[in-house]
mmCIF file of C-alpha atoms in Angstrom:
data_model
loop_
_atom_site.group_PDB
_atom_site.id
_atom_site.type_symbol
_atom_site.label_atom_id
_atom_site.label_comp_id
_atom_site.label_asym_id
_atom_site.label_seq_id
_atom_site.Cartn_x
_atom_site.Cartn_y
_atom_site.Cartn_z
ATOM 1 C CA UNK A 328 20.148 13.692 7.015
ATOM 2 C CA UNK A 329 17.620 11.902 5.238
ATOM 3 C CA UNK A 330 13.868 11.770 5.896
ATOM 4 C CA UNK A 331 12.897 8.664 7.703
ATOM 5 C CA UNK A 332 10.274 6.540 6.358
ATOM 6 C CA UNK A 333 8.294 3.737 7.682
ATOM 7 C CA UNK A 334 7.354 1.250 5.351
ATOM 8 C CA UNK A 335 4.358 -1.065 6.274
ATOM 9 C CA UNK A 336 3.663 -4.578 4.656
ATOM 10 C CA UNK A 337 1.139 -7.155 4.781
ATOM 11 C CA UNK A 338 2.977 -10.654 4.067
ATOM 12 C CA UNK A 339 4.858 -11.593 1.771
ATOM 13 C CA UNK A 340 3.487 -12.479 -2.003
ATOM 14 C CA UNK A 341 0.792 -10.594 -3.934
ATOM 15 C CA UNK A 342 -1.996 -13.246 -3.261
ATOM 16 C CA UNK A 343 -2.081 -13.259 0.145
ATOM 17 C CA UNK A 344 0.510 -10.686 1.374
ATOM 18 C CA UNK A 345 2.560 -8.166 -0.091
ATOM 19 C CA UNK A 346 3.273 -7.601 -3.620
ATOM 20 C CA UNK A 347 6.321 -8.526 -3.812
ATOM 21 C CA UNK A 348 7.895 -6.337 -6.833
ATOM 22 C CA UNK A 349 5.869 -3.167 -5.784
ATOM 23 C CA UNK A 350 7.510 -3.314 -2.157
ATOM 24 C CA UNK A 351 11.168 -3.998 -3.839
ATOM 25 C CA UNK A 352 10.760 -1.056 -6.040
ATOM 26 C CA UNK A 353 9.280 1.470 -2.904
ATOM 27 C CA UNK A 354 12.384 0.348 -1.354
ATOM 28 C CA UNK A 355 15.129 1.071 -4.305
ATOM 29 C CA UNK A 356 13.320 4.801 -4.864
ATOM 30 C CA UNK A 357 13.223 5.578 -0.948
ATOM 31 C CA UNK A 358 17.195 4.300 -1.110
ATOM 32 C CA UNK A 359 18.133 6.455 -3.991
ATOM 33 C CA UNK A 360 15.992 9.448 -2.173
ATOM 34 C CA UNK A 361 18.261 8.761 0.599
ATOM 35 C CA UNK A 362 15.878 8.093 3.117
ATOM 36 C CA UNK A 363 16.000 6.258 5.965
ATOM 37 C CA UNK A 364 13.610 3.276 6.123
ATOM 38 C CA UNK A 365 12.196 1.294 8.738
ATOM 39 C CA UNK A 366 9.868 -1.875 7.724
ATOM 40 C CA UNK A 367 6.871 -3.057 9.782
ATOM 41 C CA UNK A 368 3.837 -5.717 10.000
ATOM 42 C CA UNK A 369 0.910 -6.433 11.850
ATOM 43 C CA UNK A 370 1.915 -9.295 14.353
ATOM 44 C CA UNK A 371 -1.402 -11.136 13.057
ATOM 45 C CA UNK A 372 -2.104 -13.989 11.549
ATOM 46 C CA UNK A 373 -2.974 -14.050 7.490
ATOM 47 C CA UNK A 374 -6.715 -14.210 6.525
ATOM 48 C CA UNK A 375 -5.980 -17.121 4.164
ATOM 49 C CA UNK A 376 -2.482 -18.710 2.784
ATOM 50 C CA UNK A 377 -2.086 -19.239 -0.986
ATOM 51 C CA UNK A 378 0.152 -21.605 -3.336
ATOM 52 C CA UNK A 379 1.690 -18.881 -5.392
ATOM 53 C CA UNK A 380 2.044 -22.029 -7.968
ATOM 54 C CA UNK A 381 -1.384 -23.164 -8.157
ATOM 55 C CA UNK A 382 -2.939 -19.795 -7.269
ATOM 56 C CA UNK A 383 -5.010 -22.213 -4.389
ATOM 57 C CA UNK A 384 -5.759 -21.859 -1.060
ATOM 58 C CA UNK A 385 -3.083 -23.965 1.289
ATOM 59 C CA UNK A 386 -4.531 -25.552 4.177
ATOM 60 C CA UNK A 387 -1.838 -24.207 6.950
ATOM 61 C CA UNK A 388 -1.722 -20.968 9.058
ATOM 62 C CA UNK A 389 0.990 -18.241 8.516
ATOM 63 C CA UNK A 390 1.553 -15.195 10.558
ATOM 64 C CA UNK A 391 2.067 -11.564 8.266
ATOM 65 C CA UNK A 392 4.924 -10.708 10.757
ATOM 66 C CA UNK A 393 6.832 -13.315 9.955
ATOM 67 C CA UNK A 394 6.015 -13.940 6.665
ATOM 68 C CA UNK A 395 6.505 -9.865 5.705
ATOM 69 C CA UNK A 396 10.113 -10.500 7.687
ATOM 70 C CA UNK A 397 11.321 -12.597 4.629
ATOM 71 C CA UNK A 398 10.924 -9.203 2.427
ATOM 72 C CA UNK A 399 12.884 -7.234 5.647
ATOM 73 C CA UNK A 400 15.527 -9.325 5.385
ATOM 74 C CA UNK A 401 14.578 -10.158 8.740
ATOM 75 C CA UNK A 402 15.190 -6.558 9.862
ATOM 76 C CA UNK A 403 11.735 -5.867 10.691
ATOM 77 C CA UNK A 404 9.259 -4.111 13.787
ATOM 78 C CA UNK A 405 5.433 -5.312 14.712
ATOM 79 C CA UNK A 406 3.340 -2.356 13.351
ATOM 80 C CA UNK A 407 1.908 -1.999 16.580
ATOM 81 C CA UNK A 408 5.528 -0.215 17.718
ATOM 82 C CA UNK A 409 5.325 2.375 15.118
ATOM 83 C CA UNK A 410 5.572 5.686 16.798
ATOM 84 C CA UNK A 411 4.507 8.721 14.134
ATOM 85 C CA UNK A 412 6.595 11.073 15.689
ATOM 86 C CA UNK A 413 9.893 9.004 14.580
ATOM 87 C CA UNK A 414 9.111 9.106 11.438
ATOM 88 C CA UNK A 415 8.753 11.592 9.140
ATOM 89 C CA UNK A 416 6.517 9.897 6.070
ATOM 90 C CA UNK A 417 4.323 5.874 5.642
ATOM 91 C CA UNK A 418 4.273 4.366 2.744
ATOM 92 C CA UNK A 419 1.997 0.993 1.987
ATOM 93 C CA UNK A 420 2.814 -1.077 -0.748
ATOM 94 C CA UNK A 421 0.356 -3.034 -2.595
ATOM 95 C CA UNK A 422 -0.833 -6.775 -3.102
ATOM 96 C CA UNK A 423 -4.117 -8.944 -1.947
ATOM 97 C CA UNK A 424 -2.418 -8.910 1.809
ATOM 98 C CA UNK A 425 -3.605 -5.701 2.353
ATOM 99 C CA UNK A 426 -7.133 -6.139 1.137
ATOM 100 C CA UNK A 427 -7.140 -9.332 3.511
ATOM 101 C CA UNK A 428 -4.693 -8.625 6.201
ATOM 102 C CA UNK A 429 -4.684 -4.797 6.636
ATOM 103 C CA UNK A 430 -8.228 -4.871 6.248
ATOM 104 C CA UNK A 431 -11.627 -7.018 4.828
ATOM 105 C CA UNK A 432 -11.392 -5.251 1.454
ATOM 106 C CA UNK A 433 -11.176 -8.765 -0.224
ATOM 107 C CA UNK A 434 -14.103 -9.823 1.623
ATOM 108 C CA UNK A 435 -16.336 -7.121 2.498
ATOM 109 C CA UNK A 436 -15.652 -4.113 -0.687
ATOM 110 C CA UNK A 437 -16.228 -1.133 0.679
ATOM 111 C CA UNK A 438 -18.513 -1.757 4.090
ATOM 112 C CA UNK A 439 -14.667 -3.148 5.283
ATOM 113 C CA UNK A 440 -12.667 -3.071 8.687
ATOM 114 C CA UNK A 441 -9.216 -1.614 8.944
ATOM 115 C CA UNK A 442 -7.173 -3.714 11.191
ATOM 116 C CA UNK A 443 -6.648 -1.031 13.881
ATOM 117 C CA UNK A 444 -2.784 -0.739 14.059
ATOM 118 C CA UNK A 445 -3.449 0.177 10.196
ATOM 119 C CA UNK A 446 -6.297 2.676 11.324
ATOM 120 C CA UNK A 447 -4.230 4.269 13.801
ATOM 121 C CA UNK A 448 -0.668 4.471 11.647
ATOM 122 C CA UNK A 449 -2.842 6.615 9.477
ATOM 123 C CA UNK A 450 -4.618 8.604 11.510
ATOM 124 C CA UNK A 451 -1.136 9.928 13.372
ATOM 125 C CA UNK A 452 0.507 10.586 10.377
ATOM 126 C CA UNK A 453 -2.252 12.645 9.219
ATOM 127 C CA UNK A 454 -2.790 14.357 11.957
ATOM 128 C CA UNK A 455 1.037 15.302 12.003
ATOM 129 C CA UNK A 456 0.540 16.559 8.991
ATOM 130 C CA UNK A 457 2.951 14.137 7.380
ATOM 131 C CA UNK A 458 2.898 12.520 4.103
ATOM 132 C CA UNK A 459 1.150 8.739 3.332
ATOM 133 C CA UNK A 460 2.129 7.006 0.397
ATOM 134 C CA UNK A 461 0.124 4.338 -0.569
ATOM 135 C CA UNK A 462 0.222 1.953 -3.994
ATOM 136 C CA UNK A 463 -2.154 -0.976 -6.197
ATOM 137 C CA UNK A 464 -5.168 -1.884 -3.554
ATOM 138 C CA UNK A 465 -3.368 0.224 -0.761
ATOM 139 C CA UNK A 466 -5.123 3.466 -1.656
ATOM 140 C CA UNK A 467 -8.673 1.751 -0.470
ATOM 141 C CA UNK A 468 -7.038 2.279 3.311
ATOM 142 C CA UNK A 469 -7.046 6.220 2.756
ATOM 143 C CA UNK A 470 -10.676 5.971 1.135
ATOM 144 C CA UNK A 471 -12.163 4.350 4.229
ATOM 145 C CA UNK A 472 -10.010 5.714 6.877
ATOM 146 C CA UNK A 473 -10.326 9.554 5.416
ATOM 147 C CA UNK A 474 -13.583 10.142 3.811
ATOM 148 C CA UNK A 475 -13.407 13.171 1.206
ATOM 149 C CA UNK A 476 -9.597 12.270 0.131
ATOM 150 C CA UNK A 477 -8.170 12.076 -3.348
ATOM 151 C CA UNK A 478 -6.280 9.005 -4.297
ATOM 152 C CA UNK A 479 -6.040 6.958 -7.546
ATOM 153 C CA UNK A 480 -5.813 3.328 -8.512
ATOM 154 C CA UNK A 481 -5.572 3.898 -12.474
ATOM 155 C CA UNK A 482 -8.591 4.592 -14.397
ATOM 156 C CA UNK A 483 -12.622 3.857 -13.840
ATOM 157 C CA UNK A 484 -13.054 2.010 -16.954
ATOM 158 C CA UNK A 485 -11.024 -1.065 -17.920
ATOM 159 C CA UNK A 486 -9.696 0.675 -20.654
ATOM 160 C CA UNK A 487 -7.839 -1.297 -23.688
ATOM 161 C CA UNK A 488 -7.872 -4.414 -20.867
ATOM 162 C CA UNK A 489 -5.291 -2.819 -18.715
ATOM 163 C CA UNK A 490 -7.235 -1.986 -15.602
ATOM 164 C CA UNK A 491 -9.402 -4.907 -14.973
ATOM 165 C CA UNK A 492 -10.371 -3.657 -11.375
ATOM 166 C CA UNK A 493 -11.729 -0.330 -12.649
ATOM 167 C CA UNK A 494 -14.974 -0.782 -10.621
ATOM 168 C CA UNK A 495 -12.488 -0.678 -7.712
ATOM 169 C CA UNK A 496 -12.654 3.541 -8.586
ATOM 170 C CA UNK A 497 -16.518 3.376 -8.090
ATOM 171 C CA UNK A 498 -16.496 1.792 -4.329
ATOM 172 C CA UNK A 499 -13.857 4.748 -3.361
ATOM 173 C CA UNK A 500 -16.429 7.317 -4.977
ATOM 174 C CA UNK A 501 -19.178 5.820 -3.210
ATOM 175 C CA UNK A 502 -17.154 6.063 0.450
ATOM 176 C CA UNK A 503 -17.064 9.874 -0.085
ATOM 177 C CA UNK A 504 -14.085 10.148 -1.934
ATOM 178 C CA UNK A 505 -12.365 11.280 -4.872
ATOM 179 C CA UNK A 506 -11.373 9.287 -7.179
ATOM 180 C CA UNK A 507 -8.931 10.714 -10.134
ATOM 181 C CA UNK A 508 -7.284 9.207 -13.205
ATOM 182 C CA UNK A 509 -4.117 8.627 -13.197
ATOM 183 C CA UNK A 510 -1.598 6.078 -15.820
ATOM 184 C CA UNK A 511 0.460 3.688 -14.581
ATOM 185 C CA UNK A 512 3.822 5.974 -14.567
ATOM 186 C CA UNK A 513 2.262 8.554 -12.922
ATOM 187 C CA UNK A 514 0.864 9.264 -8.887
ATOM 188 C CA UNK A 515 -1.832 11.813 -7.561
ATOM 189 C CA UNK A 516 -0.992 13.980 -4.595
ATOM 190 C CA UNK A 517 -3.785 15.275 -2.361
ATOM 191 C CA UNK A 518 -2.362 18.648 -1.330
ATOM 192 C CA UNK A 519 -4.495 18.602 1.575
ATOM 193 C CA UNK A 520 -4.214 15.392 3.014
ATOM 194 C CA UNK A 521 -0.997 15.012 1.984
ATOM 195 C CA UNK A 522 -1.919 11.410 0.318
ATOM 196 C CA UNK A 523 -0.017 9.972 -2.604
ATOM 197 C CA UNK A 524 -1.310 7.271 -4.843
ATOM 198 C CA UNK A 525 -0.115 5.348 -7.828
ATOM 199 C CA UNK A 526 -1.997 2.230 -9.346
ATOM 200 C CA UNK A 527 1.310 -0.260 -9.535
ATOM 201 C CA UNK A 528 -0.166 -3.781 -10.371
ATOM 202 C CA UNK A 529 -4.197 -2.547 -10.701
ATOM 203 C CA UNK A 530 -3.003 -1.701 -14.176
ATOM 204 C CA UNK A 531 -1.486 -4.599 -16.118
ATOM 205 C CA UNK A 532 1.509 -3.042 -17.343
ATOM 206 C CA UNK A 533 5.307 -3.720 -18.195
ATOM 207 C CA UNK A 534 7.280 -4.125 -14.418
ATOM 208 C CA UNK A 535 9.472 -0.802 -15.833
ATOM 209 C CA UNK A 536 6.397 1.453 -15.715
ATOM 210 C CA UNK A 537 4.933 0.116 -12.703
ATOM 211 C CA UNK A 538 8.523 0.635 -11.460
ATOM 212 C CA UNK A 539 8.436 4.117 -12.967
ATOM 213 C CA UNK A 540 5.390 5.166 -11.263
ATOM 214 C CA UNK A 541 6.186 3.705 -7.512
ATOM 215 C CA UNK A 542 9.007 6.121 -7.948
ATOM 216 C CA UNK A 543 7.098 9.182 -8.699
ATOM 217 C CA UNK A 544 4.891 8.576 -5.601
ATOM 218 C CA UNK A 545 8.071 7.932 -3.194
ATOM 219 C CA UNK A 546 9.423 11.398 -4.768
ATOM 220 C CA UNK A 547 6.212 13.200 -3.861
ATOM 221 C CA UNK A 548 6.049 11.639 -0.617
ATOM 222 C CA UNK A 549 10.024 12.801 0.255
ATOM 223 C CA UNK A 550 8.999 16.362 -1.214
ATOM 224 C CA UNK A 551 6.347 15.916 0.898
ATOM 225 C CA UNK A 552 8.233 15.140 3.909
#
């Protein structure tokens, strides 16, 4: 049987919801893995809305439910139904919904909230002992919800142009945590905490190695599990 993995999104579009390609490409490595996956949301309503085609805000109201069911193919839960003990690994997916939606990163840097159906996913899966994936922004959720973890989102210096949100390293060291170095086809694993990072879309990359590395954190994570 295979492991069973809940996968948690925040909308649907990197601006102001999920990224899009990084959620695709969990899904395709968890498939291959042969793990069973379960997709849920936040039944709340988005921090802002954004024309994908203008990159401006939109003056109308959208709800990250609904919006993240378009990526479910409608086949989706409210996050507030997760039950830890289902499941036997979490994985977050990247994109500017979870740095609005899933908490006030976007807003607030480091002093953020975590919406608390995020908070407590986290905190049951850790304290089952079972693994947390997390990918692009999503990493910043383990930083404030686990002070003293490992994760990565690239590399602390915007080196060659390819990580222009290095200084995103520095507000996880100054939460407590650890931040280490990682390339875009690669992932960190915190032995301890049993937290898996990869940088996705922080580092600006071909889609193939961004690909490449969301599949060696959803190996870790089903190693993990």
């Amino acid at each position: 049987m295979g492991k069973r993995v809940a996968l948690v999104l925040a909308g649907c579009g990197v601006f102001d919801g999920s990224e899009i390609h990084e959620a695709s490409a969990a899904l395709v490595h968890l498939s291959r893995g042969g793990a069973e996956v379960k997709i849920f949301a936040p039944n709340i309503e988005q921090r802002d809305v954004v024309n994908h085609l203008k990159g401006s805000p939109a003056e109308e109201k959208r709800n990250v439910l609904v919006e993240s069911a378009r990526l479910a193919r409608g086949n989706i839960q409210d996050l507030a139904e997760l039950k830890a003990s289902e499941f036997d690994a979490v994985i977050f997916p990247g994109g500017f919904g979870v740095a609005k939606n899933l908490c006030s990163w976007a807003v607030d840097g480091k002093n953020c909230t975590v919406n608390e159906h995020v908070s407590s996913t986290l905190q049951a899966f850790h304290s089952a002992k079972k693994p947390i994936g997390l990918c692009c922004i999503s990493p910043v959720l383990a930083a404030k919800v686990f002070p003293g973890c490992e994760v990565t989102v690239g590399q602390d210096k915007n080196v060659d142009g390819r990580f222009p949100d290095a200084e995103t390293a520095s507000a996880i060291a100054e939460l407590g945590c650890k931040h280490i170095c990682k390339n875009v086809n690669e992932s960190h694993v915190d032995k301890t905490n049993k937290i898996v990072t990869t940088c996705a879309f922080m580092c600006k990359a071909p889609l193939h190695e961004i690909f490449d590395g969301i599949g060696t954190m959803v190996q870790e994570v089903l190693k993990l599990a």
